[in-house]
PDB file of C-alpha atoms in Angstrom:
ATOM      1  CA  LYS A1365      98.241  66.179  27.853  1.00 64.00           C
ATOM      2  CA  ASN A1366      94.509  66.055  28.488  1.00 80.00           C
ATOM      3  CA  GLU A1367      92.296  68.134  26.223  1.00 90.00           C
ATOM      4  CA  VAL A1368      90.554  69.526  29.316  1.00 94.00           C
ATOM      5  CA  GLU A1369      92.537  70.505  32.402  1.00 95.00           C
ATOM      6  CA  GLN A1370      90.991  71.572  35.696  1.00 96.00           C
ATOM      7  CA  SER A1371      92.601  73.203  38.696  1.00 95.00           C
ATOM      8  CA  PRO A1372      92.817  72.728  41.537  1.00 97.00           C
ATOM      9  CA  GLN A1373      92.177  68.984  41.858  1.00 95.00           C
ATOM     10  CA  ASN A1374      91.214  69.393  45.508  1.00 96.00           C
ATOM     11  CA  LEU A1375      90.009  72.477  47.330  1.00 97.00           C
ATOM     12  CA  THR A1376      89.118  72.941  50.987  1.00 97.00           C
ATOM     13  CA  ALA A1377      87.435  76.157  52.106  1.00 97.00           C
ATOM     14  CA  GLN A1378      85.770  77.618  55.147  1.00 97.00           C
ATOM     15  CA  GLU A1379      82.100  78.471  55.006  1.00 97.00           C
ATOM     16  CA  GLY A1380      81.611  81.930  53.535  1.00 97.00           C
ATOM     17  CA  GLU A1381      84.760  81.961  51.413  1.00 97.00           C
ATOM     18  CA  PHE A1382      84.814  82.909  47.727  1.00 98.00           C
ATOM     19  CA  ILE A1383      85.830  79.930  45.587  1.00 97.00           C
ATOM     20  CA  THR A1384      87.228  79.737  42.072  1.00 98.00           C
ATOM     21  CA  ILE A1385      87.680  76.598  39.981  1.00 98.00           C
ATOM     22  CA  ASN A1386      89.471  76.863  36.657  1.00 98.00           C
ATOM     23  CA  CYS A1387      89.164  74.954  33.398  1.00 98.00           C
ATOM     24  CA  SER A1388      91.481  75.185  30.404  1.00 97.00           C
ATOM     25  CA  TYR A1389      90.979  73.343  27.132  1.00 95.00           C
ATOM     26  CA  SER A1390      93.098  72.846  24.051  1.00 92.00           C
ATOM     27  CA  VAL A1391      90.529  72.046  21.352  1.00 86.00           C
ATOM     28  CA  GLY A1392      87.905  73.970  19.452  1.00 86.00           C
ATOM     29  CA  ILE A1393      84.575  73.795  21.200  1.00 88.00           C
ATOM     30  CA  SER A1394      80.968  74.697  20.570  1.00 85.00           C
ATOM     31  CA  ALA A1395      80.048  74.964  24.251  1.00 90.00           C
ATOM     32  CA  LEU A1396      81.313  74.290  27.759  1.00 94.00           C
ATOM     33  CA  HIS A1397      79.428  72.737  30.657  1.00 94.00           C
ATOM     34  CA  TRP A1398      79.989  73.008  34.366  1.00 96.00           C
ATOM     35  CA  LEU A1399      78.621  69.960  36.191  1.00 96.00           C
ATOM     36  CA  GLN A1400      78.193  69.153  39.876  1.00 96.00           C
ATOM     37  CA  GLN A1401      78.414  65.596  41.200  1.00 95.00           C
ATOM     38  CA  HIS A1402      77.477  64.684  44.753  1.00 90.00           C
ATOM     39  CA  PRO A1403      78.479  61.449  46.530  1.00 84.00           C
ATOM     40  CA  GLY A1404      76.348  58.634  45.152  1.00 77.00           C
ATOM     41  CA  GLY A1405      76.923  59.682  41.578  1.00 75.00           C
ATOM     42  CA  GLY A1406      74.095  61.945  40.455  1.00 86.00           C
ATOM     43  CA  ILE A1407      75.228  64.753  38.150  1.00 92.00           C
ATOM     44  CA  VAL A1408      73.556  68.140  37.814  1.00 92.00           C
ATOM     45  CA  SER A1409      74.303  70.508  34.964  1.00 92.00           C
ATOM     46  CA  LEU A1410      75.031  73.923  36.467  1.00 94.00           C
ATOM     47  CA  PHE A1411      75.802  75.964  33.359  1.00 93.00           C
ATOM     48  CA  MET A1412      76.187  75.633  29.620  1.00 91.00           C
ATOM     49  CA  LEU A1413      78.295  78.450  28.142  1.00 91.00           C
ATOM     50  CA  SER A1414      79.413  79.409  24.687  1.00 90.00           C
ATOM     51  CA  SER A1415      80.484  82.973  25.497  1.00 91.00           C
ATOM     52  CA  GLY A1416      80.560  85.572  28.252  1.00 93.00           C
ATOM     53  CA  LYS A1417      79.192  85.018  31.701  1.00 96.00           C
ATOM     54  CA  LYS A1418      76.226  83.385  33.426  1.00 95.00           C
ATOM     55  CA  LYS A1419      74.986  83.704  36.991  1.00 96.00           C
ATOM     56  CA  HIS A1420      72.639  81.516  38.990  1.00 94.00           C
ATOM     57  CA  GLY A1421      72.224  82.337  42.642  1.00 96.00           C
ATOM     58  CA  ARG A1422      75.666  82.191  44.274  1.00 97.00           C
ATOM     59  CA  LEU A1423      77.252  80.563  41.239  1.00 97.00           C
ATOM     60  CA  ILE A1424      78.941  82.471  38.413  1.00 97.00           C
ATOM     61  CA  ALA A1425      80.534  80.949  35.315  1.00 97.00           C
ATOM     62  CA  THR A1426      82.676  82.777  32.798  1.00 97.00           C
ATOM     63  CA  ILE A1427      84.338  81.732  29.569  1.00 96.00           C
ATOM     64  CA  ASN A1428      87.050  83.334  27.429  1.00 95.00           C
ATOM     65  CA  ILE A1429      86.945  81.667  24.029  1.00 92.00           C
ATOM     66  CA  GLN A1430      90.159  83.332  22.782  1.00 93.00           C
ATOM     67  CA  GLU A1431      92.130  82.138  25.815  1.00 95.00           C
ATOM     68  CA  LYS A1432      90.329  78.758  25.926  1.00 95.00           C
ATOM     69  CA  HIS A1433      89.614  79.187  29.610  1.00 97.00           C
ATOM     70  CA  SER A1434      86.586  79.084  31.878  1.00 98.00           C
ATOM     71  CA  SER A1435      86.088  79.711  35.580  1.00 98.00           C
ATOM     72  CA  LEU A1436      83.389  78.703  38.029  1.00 98.00           C
ATOM     73  CA  HIS A1437      82.986  80.963  41.044  1.00 98.00           C
ATOM     74  CA  ILE A1438      81.013  80.262  44.206  1.00 97.00           C
ATOM     75  CA  THR A1439      80.295  83.235  46.423  1.00 96.00           C
ATOM     76  CA  ALA A1440      79.547  82.837  50.154  1.00 96.00           C
ATOM     77  CA  SER A1441      80.343  79.116  50.047  1.00 96.00           C
ATOM     78  CA  HIS A1442      78.324  76.714  52.190  1.00 96.00           C
ATOM     79  CA  PRO A1443      78.934  73.123  53.332  1.00 95.00           C
ATOM     80  CA  ARG A1444      76.153  71.968  50.976  1.00 94.00           C
ATOM     81  CA  ASP A1445      78.355  73.151  48.079  1.00 96.00           C
ATOM     82  CA  SER A1446      80.734  70.285  48.891  1.00 96.00           C
ATOM     83  CA  ALA A1447      80.820  68.132  45.760  1.00 96.00           C
ATOM     84  CA  VAL A1448      82.931  67.333  42.709  1.00 96.00           C
ATOM     85  CA  TYR A1449      82.768  70.034  40.040  1.00 97.00           C
ATOM     86  CA  ILE A1450      83.447  68.898  36.496  1.00 97.00           C
ATOM     87  CA  CYS A1451      84.180  70.935  33.401  1.00 96.00           C
ATOM     88  CA  ALA A1452      83.124  69.377  30.092  1.00 94.00           C
ATOM     89  CA  VAL A1453      83.528  70.701  26.563  1.00 93.00           C
ATOM     90  CA  LYS A1454      81.497  69.918  23.480  1.00 88.00           C
ATOM     91  CA  THR A1455      83.829  69.122  20.624  1.00 81.00           C
ATOM     92  CA  SER A1456      83.009  67.595  17.230  1.00 70.00           C
ATOM     93  CA  GLY A1457      79.321  66.972  16.834  1.00 65.00           C
ATOM     94  CA  SER A1458      77.772  66.141  20.147  1.00 66.00           C
ATOM     95  CA  ARG A1459      80.802  64.600  21.815  1.00 80.00           C
ATOM     96  CA  LEU A1460      81.587  65.722  25.379  1.00 87.00           C
ATOM     97  CA  THR A1461      85.154  65.638  26.746  1.00 91.00           C
ATOM     98  CA  PHE A1462      85.475  65.905  30.519  1.00 94.00           C
ATOM     99  CA  GLY A1463      88.015  67.308  32.919  1.00 94.00           C
ATOM    100  CA  GLU A1464      89.121  65.209  35.860  1.00 94.00           C
ATOM    101  CA  GLY A1465      87.011  67.177  38.304  1.00 95.00           C
ATOM    102  CA  THR A1466      87.668  69.326  41.355  1.00 97.00           C
ATOM    103  CA  GLN A1467      86.768  67.917  44.767  1.00 96.00           C
ATOM    104  CA  LEU A1468      85.463  70.815  46.846  1.00 97.00           C
ATOM    105  CA  THR A1469      85.014  70.531  50.600  1.00 97.00           C
ATOM    106  CA  VAL A1470      83.487  73.435  52.488  1.00 97.00           C
ATOM    107  CA  ASN A1471      83.874  73.230  56.249  1.00 96.00           C
ATOM    108  CA  PRO A1472      81.422  74.892  58.647  1.00 95.00           C
TER     109      PRO A1472
ATOM    110  CA  LYS B 218      57.902  66.469  35.421  1.00 62.00           C
ATOM    111  CA  ALA B 219      59.752  63.185  35.887  1.00 74.00           C
ATOM    112  CA  GLY B 220      63.511  63.249  35.509  1.00 92.00           C
ATOM    113  CA  VAL B 221      65.805  60.885  33.666  1.00 95.00           C
ATOM    114  CA  THR B 222      65.329  57.327  34.908  1.00 96.00           C
ATOM    115  CA  GLN B 223      68.025  54.685  34.709  1.00 97.00           C
ATOM    116  CA  THR B 224      67.529  51.029  35.510  1.00 97.00           C
ATOM    117  CA  PRO B 225      68.830  49.013  37.159  1.00 97.00           C
ATOM    118  CA  ARG B 226      70.616  51.215  39.692  1.00 95.00           C
ATOM    119  CA  TYR B 227      73.010  48.509  40.820  1.00 96.00           C
ATOM    120  CA  LEU B 228      74.002  45.192  39.313  1.00 96.00           C
ATOM    121  CA  ILE B 229      76.682  42.572  39.670  1.00 98.00           C
ATOM    122  CA  LYS B 230      77.836  40.403  36.769  1.00 97.00           C
ATOM    123  CA  THR B 231      80.681  37.994  36.146  1.00 97.00           C
ATOM    124  CA  ARG B 232      83.301  38.134  33.429  1.00 97.00           C
ATOM    125  CA  GLY B 233      82.051  36.964  30.054  1.00 97.00           C
ATOM    126  CA  GLN B 234      78.417  37.799  30.743  1.00 97.00           C
ATOM    127  CA  GLN B 235      76.542  40.567  29.014  1.00 98.00           C
ATOM    128  CA  VAL B 236      74.479  43.394  30.471  1.00 98.00           C
ATOM    129  CA  THR B 237      71.747  45.714  29.237  1.00 98.00           C
ATOM    130  CA  LEU B 238      71.115  49.083  30.860  1.00 98.00           C
ATOM    131  CA  SER B 239      68.053  51.233  30.276  1.00 98.00           C
ATOM    132  CA  CYS B 240      67.548  54.991  30.191  1.00 98.00           C
ATOM    133  CA  SER B 241      64.184  56.736  30.006  1.00 97.00           C
ATOM    134  CA  PRO B 242      64.627  60.409  29.111  1.00 96.00           C
ATOM    135  CA  ILE B 243      62.540  63.340  30.234  1.00 94.00           C
ATOM    136  CA  SER B 244      59.264  63.398  28.340  1.00 93.00           C
ATOM    137  CA  GLY B 245      59.692  65.235  25.047  1.00 90.00           C
ATOM    138  CA  HIS B 246      63.476  64.902  24.960  1.00 91.00           C
ATOM    139  CA  ARG B 247      64.758  63.275  21.790  1.00 90.00           C
ATOM    140  CA  SER B 248      68.464  62.975  22.571  1.00 91.00           C
ATOM    141  CA  VAL B 249      70.017  60.404  24.901  1.00 94.00           C
ATOM    142  CA  SER B 250      73.758  60.242  25.490  1.00 93.00           C
ATOM    143  CA  TRP B 251      75.689  57.666  27.508  1.00 96.00           C
ATOM    144  CA  TYR B 252      78.829  58.032  29.625  1.00 96.00           C
ATOM    145  CA  GLN B 253      81.134  55.735  31.577  1.00 97.00           C
ATOM    146  CA  GLN B 254      82.727  56.887  34.823  1.00 95.00           C
ATOM    147  CA  THR B 255      85.613  55.015  36.448  1.00 94.00           C
ATOM    148  CA  PRO B 256      88.076  56.096  39.148  1.00 88.00           C
ATOM    149  CA  GLY B 257      90.983  55.720  36.746  1.00 85.00           C
ATOM    150  CA  GLN B 258      89.602  57.251  33.540  1.00 88.00           C
ATOM    151  CA  GLY B 259      86.996  59.644  34.890  1.00 90.00           C
ATOM    152  CA  LEU B 260      83.992  60.417  32.738  1.00 93.00           C
ATOM    153  CA  GLN B 261      84.094  59.298  29.120  1.00 94.00           C
ATOM    154  CA  PHE B 262      81.570  59.710  26.320  1.00 93.00           C
ATOM    155  CA  LEU B 263      80.158  56.447  24.965  1.00 95.00           C
ATOM    156  CA  PHE B 264      77.578  57.442  22.355  1.00 92.00           C
ATOM    157  CA  GLU B 265      74.593  59.626  21.600  1.00 92.00           C
ATOM    158  CA  TYR B 266      71.267  58.782  20.023  1.00 93.00           C
ATOM    159  CA  PHE B 267      68.849  61.271  18.515  1.00 91.00           C
ATOM    160  CA  SER B 268      65.534  60.247  16.982  1.00 90.00           C
ATOM    161  CA  GLU B 269      66.608  56.574  16.948  1.00 93.00           C
ATOM    162  CA  THR B 270      69.889  57.300  15.099  1.00 93.00           C
ATOM    163  CA  GLN B 271      73.367  57.091  16.567  1.00 92.00           C
ATOM    164  CA  ARG B 272      74.906  60.528  16.015  1.00 88.00           C
ATOM    165  CA  ASN B 273      78.313  60.115  17.599  1.00 87.00           C
ATOM    166  CA  LYS B 274      80.391  57.403  19.220  1.00 90.00           C
ATOM    167  CA  GLY B 275      83.290  57.540  21.643  1.00 91.00           C
ATOM    168  CA  ASN B 276      86.454  55.454  21.634  1.00 91.00           C
ATOM    169  CA  PHE B 277      85.080  52.227  23.038  1.00 95.00           C
ATOM    170  CA  PRO B 278      85.329  48.704  21.615  1.00 96.00           C
ATOM    171  CA  GLY B 279      82.495  47.138  19.673  1.00 95.00           C
ATOM    172  CA  ARG B 280      81.403  45.245  22.802  1.00 97.00           C
ATOM    173  CA  PHE B 281      79.650  48.461  23.769  1.00 97.00           C
ATOM    174  CA  SER B 282      76.522  49.113  21.759  1.00 96.00           C
ATOM    175  CA  GLY B 283      73.261  50.923  22.119  1.00 96.00           C
ATOM    176  CA  ARG B 284      69.961  51.728  20.547  1.00 96.00           C
ATOM    177  CA  GLN B 285      67.076  54.111  20.891  1.00 97.00           C
ATOM    178  CA  PHE B 286      63.411  53.302  20.526  1.00 96.00           C
ATOM    179  CA  SER B 287      60.645  55.366  18.967  1.00 95.00           C
ATOM    180  CA  ASN B 288      59.580  56.616  22.414  1.00 93.00           C
ATOM    181  CA  SER B 289      63.173  57.935  22.917  1.00 94.00           C
ATOM    182  CA  ARG B 290      63.992  55.364  25.594  1.00 97.00           C
ATOM    183  CA  SER B 291      67.497  54.063  25.103  1.00 97.00           C
ATOM    184  CA  GLU B 292      69.379  50.925  26.021  1.00 98.00           C
ATOM    185  CA  MET B 293      73.068  50.215  26.068  1.00 97.00           C
ATOM    186  CA  ASN B 294      74.528  46.751  25.983  1.00 98.00           C
ATOM    187  CA  VAL B 295      77.961  45.499  26.967  1.00 97.00           C
ATOM    188  CA  SER B 296      78.843  42.010  25.823  1.00 96.00           C
ATOM    189  CA  THR B 297      81.620  39.716  27.043  1.00 97.00           C
ATOM    190  CA  LEU B 298      82.111  41.709  30.211  1.00 97.00           C
ATOM    191  CA  GLU B 299      85.627  42.385  31.489  1.00 97.00           C
ATOM    192  CA  LEU B 300      86.728  43.415  34.968  1.00 96.00           C
ATOM    193  CA  GLY B 301      87.582  46.862  33.611  1.00 95.00           C
ATOM    194  CA  ASP B 302      83.960  47.436  32.628  1.00 97.00           C
ATOM    195  CA  SER B 303      83.095  47.945  36.294  1.00 97.00           C
ATOM    196  CA  ALA B 304      81.912  51.527  36.359  1.00 97.00           C
ATOM    197  CA  LEU B 305      79.092  53.961  36.880  1.00 96.00           C
ATOM    198  CA  TYR B 306      77.165  54.279  33.623  1.00 97.00           C
ATOM    199  CA  LEU B 307      75.314  57.553  33.251  1.00 96.00           C
ATOM    200  CA  CYS B 308      72.854  58.690  30.664  1.00 95.00           C
ATOM    201  CA  ALA B 309      71.697  62.210  29.927  1.00 93.00           C
ATOM    202  CA  SER B 310      68.773  63.486  27.942  1.00 92.00           C
ATOM    203  CA  SER B 311      68.400  66.690  26.000  1.00 88.00           C
ATOM    204  CA  LEU B 312      65.526  68.342  24.201  1.00 84.00           C
ATOM    205  CA  GLU B 313      67.582  68.776  21.050  1.00 75.00           C
ATOM    206  CA  THR B 314      70.945  67.211  20.296  1.00 64.00           C
ATOM    207  CA  SER B 315      73.428  67.490  23.132  1.00 57.00           C
ATOM    208  CA  ALA B 316      75.468  69.807  20.904  1.00 60.00           C
ATOM    209  CA  ILE B 317      73.015  72.621  21.516  1.00 65.00           C
ATOM    210  CA  GLY B 318      70.801  71.487  24.365  1.00 71.00           C
ATOM    211  CA  GLU B 319      71.163  71.493  28.124  1.00 83.00           C
ATOM    212  CA  LEU B 320      71.821  68.042  29.564  1.00 88.00           C
ATOM    213  CA  PHE B 321      69.798  66.342  32.290  1.00 92.00           C
ATOM    214  CA  PHE B 322      71.513  63.357  33.891  1.00 93.00           C
ATOM    215  CA  GLY B 323      70.099  60.234  35.462  1.00 94.00           C
ATOM    216  CA  GLU B 324      71.364  58.801  38.753  1.00 93.00           C
ATOM    217  CA  GLY B 325      73.399  56.160  36.943  1.00 95.00           C
ATOM    218  CA  SER B 326      73.677  52.387  36.877  1.00 96.00           C
ATOM    219  CA  ARG B 327      76.564  51.041  38.940  1.00 96.00           C
ATOM    220  CA  LEU B 328      77.957  47.886  37.364  1.00 97.00           C
ATOM    221  CA  THR B 329      80.348  45.583  39.178  1.00 97.00           C
ATOM    222  CA  VAL B 330      82.040  42.829  37.193  1.00 97.00           C
ATOM    223  CA  LEU B 331      83.514  39.974  39.237  1.00 96.00           C
TER     224      LEU B 331
END
């Protein structure tokens, strides 16, 4: 079993829909990242969380440390949100362990 | 402010050769971490350097090595290349160690081993 599990693996939505991507982890962590990767490879860090909730524009990330679970929400989704979303946790020291990613496609 | 710069962006090597990849972090950032991304294994942590010292290393064979210079630029080297080393190699820089700092990624170096 992977230390970091994401669901769903693939997600297709219509423009304007509310989207949720989930991340569960089985190890102790110091922080959790949500990353966005567009075709071509470049990765952008969306959020770094150690507790509670963060919001940036239409993106919201939450984490529940006791339940070892985090969610990334996208409100009013847009085709430009189409990308792979990756959850990554910081474990011992500075080591990052990644989920397998969620491929999101938003259709106009 | 310039972002994280990785060179080269694309390269092709043959089995048995070695390769050196370079990562220039954002000015002022002291931490550089390296990652390998393959279709089969996804993203995996290679190692992190902070102030010229390796702070952590992932589960990769000794053929994978790296270093960091006094100006925080980092290089990683893969010797005796194997077909399975074909991957996108990404680096990320952070103001402090990546344990507490936000990460800024480069565009990656795509290595193909024939």
